[in-house]
Amino acid sequence: MRAHQDHDPGRQPRTPSPRAPLTGPRAPSVLAFQQAAGNAATVKALRQGAAGPVVQRAGKDGSPTRPSSQGSDRSSGSGKSMTPADARKIRFIQDKQQLWSRINGIRALAEMDSFKQGVTAFLANIERDLEKADTDETTPIDHAAIGAVIAGFQHRTVQGNKVQYSWYKQNQTKEGFFDILDRHADASAQRGQLWSKMGSAQATEDVSVGRGTVLEASIQGRIFDGLLFGLPSWSASPALGELWRLLSQTYVEGLKGWVTAHVLDGTTQKSVLTTIEWPRLKGQIAAGQVDGLDIIVYRAVPGPGGSDHVLVPVDSFPVRTQDEFDAVPKAPVDGTDQAAREEWERTQRQVDLEQRKALVRVYSRDDEIERMNHHVTEVLGKKHGPGLVFRTTQTPRNTPAGTFAPSPTGSGPGSP
């Protein structure tokens, strides 16, 4: 799941919302850790942390995995060492600030006290686990805190399991936004995308420009994507693992119609797709909410001249029953041939790295569109006034609900 490097594809501007400045509990200053561990070591740890890799959703043991935390290092400037505990605390502060910054990009969440209280309590739960990172102990899961976070994402004014973060953020201040949100979320939920063992870039590309969503591009996925809070893995914190389980589950529960899954060489026994997403979809198919699951199998073909792999779709499988799911080809990682397993794992890791880079490019386009939107609004606003809004060319004058395109189904708030 999940990703961030020096150029974090999920990074959002940290300027507080003009309507509702969002401030979480004040974290300890990074400067305090610089003074304790040495400036040079801290700078190095920060740089290493910012370049952390994307997170895969499931490891060999079935538990979701995250990138390793920063190790200790020796400061050449002060002679003091950066301890693993110091590095974890610094990363916790960084990710905590990033989390609040992303939340602040969604005004409805930034103004929701119960959600912010849930996030604050969840972070306290994670921090307690962080303090026990060098031991085998963990703290109990704060289910109430996680429940408040999930409830905030599910709120009718957010619909964070169905709507893209970038779409919501770019459109939330436009006239008639909440009149259109329900039917946009409904349309988006009918274009759900899943992925397994090949990174989310392909799925995210398929749902770009607001045509649907994938978990990592949704509001609830994008806000937490790539944030480890200083922990070495999801399994290091039961609370973090439980949060991502519920994010995956509630995303799938919001889908309708035919769902598409992108997989590398086939399904795997311990993936999130197999253990969490498919069981939920199977129940929704039986209930008539979802029509079925299209599984597209890709092969990773080395690019010319040693360039990045090209993911080539080689087959697709419509799945509605457990027998049909079981009949989908299996990736070699679940086979008995050890050499084949190891070779596939090497290729899969490389594909994952390449897909992280591709995801940065996908999100960069979102950022460029947002910057252009702000620029055009600012330039035209100087001439026409600060109340400038954009409408489609078919919108009748002074029609708030007509700011967005009509509902394709002719129903829902704001429909004609």
XYZ file of C-alpha atoms in Angstrom:
416
model
C 0.000 0.000 0.000
C 1.642 2.694 0.170
C 4.286 5.145 -0.391
C 6.453 8.017 0.131
C 9.850 9.250 -0.840
C 11.504 12.677 -0.995
C 8.695 13.535 -3.373
C 5.793 12.025 -1.421
C 2.939 11.404 -3.883
C 0.532 11.837 -1.006
C 2.091 15.016 0.301
C -0.308 17.910 0.545
C 0.375 21.586 1.273
C 0.646 22.244 4.964
C -1.158 25.553 4.828
C -4.105 25.302 7.232
C -7.611 25.451 5.808
C -8.901 29.040 5.807
C -12.214 27.834 7.194
C -10.982 25.514 9.865
C -7.310 25.528 10.857
C -6.485 22.052 12.030
C -4.038 21.545 14.803
C -3.374 18.250 16.441
C -1.745 18.001 19.859
C 1.619 19.704 19.697
C 4.366 17.167 19.105
C 7.815 17.421 20.668
C 10.114 19.588 18.612
C 12.450 17.848 16.209
C 15.044 20.282 17.483
C 14.975 18.550 20.847
C 16.072 15.327 19.208
C 18.680 17.165 17.173
C 20.195 18.479 20.375
C 20.027 15.066 21.996
C 21.428 13.017 19.156
C 23.519 15.410 17.106
C 22.515 17.620 14.219
C 24.336 15.711 11.503
C 22.865 12.379 12.583
C 19.381 13.861 12.730
C 19.660 15.371 9.278
C 20.831 12.036 7.913
C 17.967 10.209 9.628
C 15.448 12.674 8.266
C 16.802 12.231 4.755
C 16.732 8.471 5.066
C 13.203 8.612 6.456
C 11.930 10.835 3.670
C 13.222 8.382 1.114
C 11.461 5.406 2.672
C 9.948 2.940 0.219
C 6.323 2.175 -0.519
C 4.671 -0.374 1.663
C 3.531 -3.752 0.426
C 0.200 -4.921 1.700
C 1.121 -8.429 2.814
C 4.269 -10.275 3.715
C 5.060 -13.941 3.550
C 3.564 -14.509 6.971
C 0.245 -13.035 5.887
C 0.613 -9.861 7.909
C 0.891 -6.576 6.055
C 4.447 -5.344 5.825
C 5.972 -1.902 5.895
C 9.474 -0.679 5.146
C 12.137 -1.036 7.793
C 12.587 1.813 10.213
C 15.764 3.828 10.311
C 18.691 2.293 12.105
C 21.141 4.009 14.385
C 23.940 6.103 12.963
C 26.967 7.977 14.178
C 27.024 11.741 13.915
C 30.279 12.941 12.431
C 29.443 16.473 13.520
C 28.857 16.064 17.231
C 30.309 12.692 18.116
C 26.935 11.647 19.566
C 25.039 8.669 18.237
C 21.567 8.617 16.751
C 19.902 5.760 18.589
C 17.141 3.676 17.015
C 14.738 5.130 19.573
C 15.689 8.682 18.528
C 15.182 7.846 14.859
C 11.791 6.290 15.581
C 10.660 9.361 17.518
C 11.754 11.678 14.732
C 9.909 9.605 12.143
C 6.829 9.517 14.368
C 6.840 13.329 14.497
C 7.310 13.609 10.737
C 4.519 11.170 9.902
C 2.218 12.689 12.491
C 2.669 16.120 10.936
C 2.129 14.660 7.484
C -1.057 12.949 8.638
C -2.561 16.163 10.014
C -1.513 18.006 6.868
C -3.345 15.500 4.681
C -6.406 15.590 6.924
C -6.385 19.361 6.725
C -6.748 19.064 2.955
C -10.293 17.682 3.433
C -12.306 20.419 5.087
C -15.170 18.220 6.240
C -12.693 16.101 8.228
C -10.769 19.145 9.429
C -14.008 20.455 10.969
C -15.166 17.135 12.474
C -14.293 17.076 16.177
C -15.123 13.391 16.715
C -12.827 12.395 13.851
C -9.942 14.544 15.094
C -10.355 13.158 18.605
C -10.261 9.636 17.171
C -7.065 10.412 15.234
C -5.470 11.901 18.340
C -6.301 8.817 20.404
C -5.123 6.518 17.606
C -1.773 8.323 17.435
C -1.422 7.944 21.207
C -2.032 4.212 20.754
C 0.682 4.060 18.075
C 3.089 6.070 20.212
C 2.647 3.599 23.060
C 3.507 0.775 20.692
C 6.493 2.778 19.457
C 7.846 3.000 22.997
C 7.794 -0.815 23.138
C 9.448 -1.271 19.717
C 12.561 -2.840 21.254
C 10.507 -5.381 23.186
C 8.017 -8.111 22.326
C 5.234 -6.182 24.039
C 2.397 -4.295 22.387
C -0.410 -2.211 23.825
C -4.110 -3.060 23.492
C -5.891 -1.769 20.405
C -7.949 1.370 21.018
C -10.959 0.167 19.073
C -12.991 3.246 19.998
C -10.369 5.529 18.457
C -10.152 3.499 15.259
C -13.948 3.344 15.127
C -14.137 7.140 15.309
C -11.619 7.431 12.468
C -13.560 5.007 10.264
C -16.866 6.724 11.132
C -15.402 10.062 10.058
C -14.349 8.630 6.710
C -17.812 7.099 6.255
C -19.650 10.356 7.039
C -22.040 11.478 4.293
C -20.110 14.727 3.836
C -16.865 12.779 3.208
C -17.564 9.287 1.753
C -13.869 8.616 2.029
C -14.098 4.965 0.979
C -15.613 5.893 -2.406
C -14.190 9.253 -3.475
C -10.695 10.139 -4.632
C -8.731 12.387 -2.294
C -7.552 14.593 -5.160
C -11.047 14.993 -6.636
C -12.542 15.951 -3.291
C -9.756 18.361 -2.437
C -9.929 20.134 -5.803
C -13.720 20.459 -5.849
C -14.784 20.886 -2.216
C -15.028 24.688 -2.400
C -17.005 24.787 -5.647
C -20.634 25.776 -5.790
C -23.026 22.857 -5.389
C -20.328 20.437 -4.198
C -22.367 18.631 -1.546
C -25.311 18.375 -3.927
C -23.156 16.323 -6.291
C -21.099 14.320 -3.782
C -23.574 11.470 -3.331
C -23.980 10.689 -6.995
C -20.273 11.140 -7.736
C -19.485 8.675 -4.933
C -22.084 6.263 -6.318
C -20.613 6.469 -9.817
C -17.084 6.093 -8.464
C -18.059 3.024 -6.414
C -19.124 1.289 -9.637
C -15.558 1.508 -10.949
C -13.688 -0.068 -8.056
C -10.132 -1.291 -8.561
C -8.056 -3.698 -6.476
C -4.463 -4.865 -6.876
C -2.151 -7.529 -5.552
C 1.639 -7.890 -5.631
C 2.218 -5.333 -8.367
C 1.816 -1.958 -6.688
C -1.139 0.370 -7.015
C 0.087 2.509 -9.940
C -1.704 0.476 -12.628
C -5.002 0.504 -10.732
C -4.616 4.181 -9.831
C -3.920 5.055 -13.456
C -7.093 3.246 -14.484
C -9.225 5.285 -12.071
C -7.555 8.626 -12.748
C -9.431 11.798 -13.635
C -12.202 10.994 -11.185
C -13.572 7.950 -13.029
C -13.414 5.706 -9.990
C -11.104 4.981 -7.135
C -8.619 2.527 -5.690
C -8.068 2.307 -1.941
C -4.733 4.126 -1.988
C -6.215 7.007 -4.009
C -9.386 7.271 -1.928
C -9.634 9.803 0.869
C -9.180 7.214 3.599
C -6.351 5.408 1.836
C -4.443 8.490 0.689
C -4.499 10.086 4.137
C -2.739 7.112 5.771
C -0.786 5.841 2.773
C 2.896 5.259 3.517
C 2.803 6.444 7.126
C 4.541 4.033 9.497
C 4.923 6.498 12.379
C 8.409 5.154 13.102
C 7.370 1.502 13.332
C 9.227 -1.171 11.356
C 6.077 -2.929 10.120
C 2.330 -3.037 10.454
C 2.583 -6.113 12.614
C 4.693 -4.141 15.089
C 1.498 -2.347 16.076
C -1.795 -4.225 16.331
C -3.562 -0.867 16.151
C -1.962 0.057 12.819
C -2.714 -3.371 11.387
C -6.328 -3.148 12.543
C -6.740 0.292 10.999
C -5.532 -0.902 7.582
C -7.694 -4.021 7.803
C -10.753 -1.834 8.303
C -9.681 0.621 5.594
C -9.467 -2.264 3.114
C -12.695 -3.814 4.336
C -14.784 -0.633 4.256
C -13.398 0.299 0.842
C -14.538 -3.031 -0.580
C -17.900 -2.825 1.189
C -18.645 0.415 -0.665
C -18.122 -1.050 -4.158
C -20.867 -1.868 -6.659
C -21.216 -3.392 -10.108
C -18.194 -5.204 -11.519
C -14.938 -4.770 -9.588
C -11.531 -5.122 -11.271
C -8.450 -6.656 -9.635
C -4.938 -6.335 -11.122
C -2.593 -9.171 -10.091
C 0.964 -10.154 -10.965
C 1.065 -13.687 -12.417
C -1.967 -14.794 -10.408
C -3.434 -14.805 -6.930
C -1.475 -15.584 -3.766
C -2.646 -17.302 -0.603
C -1.767 -14.612 1.921
C -2.448 -11.421 0.020
C -4.976 -8.826 1.156
C -6.980 -9.640 -1.975
C -7.346 -13.278 -0.931
C -7.728 -12.878 2.834
C -9.764 -9.664 3.195
C -11.074 -8.245 -0.063
C -12.366 -11.328 -1.887
C -14.272 -12.754 1.133
C -16.118 -9.426 1.457
C -16.804 -9.235 -2.259
C -18.111 -12.797 -2.276
C -20.683 -11.837 0.332
C -21.657 -8.729 -1.630
C -22.042 -10.798 -4.809
C -24.387 -13.158 -2.946
C -26.344 -10.134 -1.673
C -26.648 -8.657 -5.174
C -24.650 -5.499 -4.392
C -21.658 -6.485 -6.550
C -22.023 -8.213 -9.922
C -18.637 -9.912 -9.878
C -14.857 -9.568 -9.846
C -12.768 -9.314 -13.010
C -9.238 -10.509 -12.226
C -6.686 -9.326 -14.784
C -3.428 -11.287 -14.715
C -0.274 -9.431 -15.770
C 3.207 -10.601 -16.695
C 6.225 -8.445 -16.020
C 8.247 -8.216 -19.233
C 11.730 -6.639 -18.975
C 11.855 -3.317 -20.798
C 14.256 -2.707 -23.702
C 17.820 -1.967 -22.720
C 17.297 -2.885 -19.103
C 14.545 -0.304 -18.542
C 11.610 -0.806 -16.192
C 9.397 -3.833 -16.625
C 6.326 -3.516 -18.813
C 3.223 -4.982 -17.194
C 1.422 -6.864 -19.949
C -2.124 -8.163 -19.346
C -2.184 -11.779 -20.490
C -5.574 -13.061 -19.340
C -8.696 -12.105 -17.410
C -11.057 -14.171 -15.275
C -14.620 -13.196 -14.351
C -15.186 -14.462 -10.820
C -18.461 -14.803 -8.926
C -17.931 -17.923 -6.786
C -15.216 -19.395 -4.606
C -14.633 -22.165 -7.145
C -14.042 -19.588 -9.881
C -11.676 -17.633 -7.628
C -9.760 -20.824 -6.809
C -9.437 -21.579 -10.534
C -7.515 -18.366 -11.231
C -3.802 -19.130 -11.853
C -1.556 -18.943 -8.808
C 1.616 -16.901 -8.669
C 4.797 -19.024 -8.298
C 5.290 -17.745 -4.743
C 2.775 -20.354 -3.603
C 4.363 -23.188 -5.586
C 6.602 -26.018 -4.424
C 9.568 -25.067 -6.629
C 11.875 -23.083 -4.343
C 13.977 -21.670 -7.201
C 10.830 -20.477 -8.998
C 9.538 -18.903 -5.786
C 12.767 -17.019 -5.171
C 12.968 -15.803 -8.769
C 9.373 -14.579 -8.675
C 9.950 -12.776 -5.392
C 12.970 -10.965 -6.856
C 10.961 -9.883 -9.879
C 8.007 -8.870 -7.729
C 10.191 -6.671 -5.521
C 11.649 -4.971 -8.598
C 8.207 -4.431 -10.121
C 7.074 -2.945 -6.832
C 9.968 -0.467 -6.847
C 9.186 0.512 -10.441
C 5.498 0.926 -9.688
C 6.358 3.322 -6.859
C 8.082 5.563 -9.360
C 5.113 5.292 -11.695
C 2.750 6.214 -8.860
C 4.758 9.371 -8.214
C 4.143 10.366 -11.826
C 0.423 9.643 -11.538
C 0.092 11.798 -8.442
C 2.296 14.488 -9.946
C -0.316 14.991 -12.640
C -2.927 15.505 -9.926
C -0.677 18.099 -8.300
C -0.147 19.891 -11.613
C -3.880 20.044 -12.260
C -4.462 21.418 -8.770
C -1.767 24.068 -9.176
C -3.188 25.093 -12.558
C -6.660 25.311 -11.052
C -5.429 27.590 -8.274
C -3.442 29.704 -10.730
C -6.357 30.203 -13.129
C -8.715 30.966 -10.260
C -6.284 33.531 -8.862
C -5.598 35.199 -12.208
C -9.240 35.395 -13.255
C -10.297 36.293 -9.735
C -8.252 39.487 -9.908
C -10.345 40.555 -12.886
C -13.758 39.161 -11.971
C -13.651 39.179 -8.180
C -12.884 36.641 -5.423
C -16.265 34.920 -5.771
C -15.323 33.381 -9.123
C -16.506 29.784 -9.647
C -16.375 27.523 -12.678
C -19.400 25.879 -14.277
C -19.850 23.527 -17.191
C -20.904 25.278 -20.385
C -24.377 23.720 -20.124
C -25.026 25.138 -16.648
C -27.933 27.599 -16.488
C -27.063 30.868 -14.754
C -27.557 31.005 -10.985
C -28.135 27.259 -10.692
C -26.094 25.971 -7.722
C -26.853 22.285 -8.348
C -25.845 22.646 -11.975
C -22.228 23.454 -11.241
C -21.400 19.799 -11.872
C -22.554 17.533 -14.662
C -26.024 15.949 -14.332
C -26.342 12.549 -12.731
C -26.087 9.735 -15.297
C -28.792 7.863 -13.365
C -31.144 10.841 -12.978
C -31.379 10.359 -9.217
C -29.667 11.559 -6.063
C -29.109 15.006 -4.574
C -28.769 17.729 -7.157
C -30.351 15.687 -9.927
C -32.788 17.419 -12.320
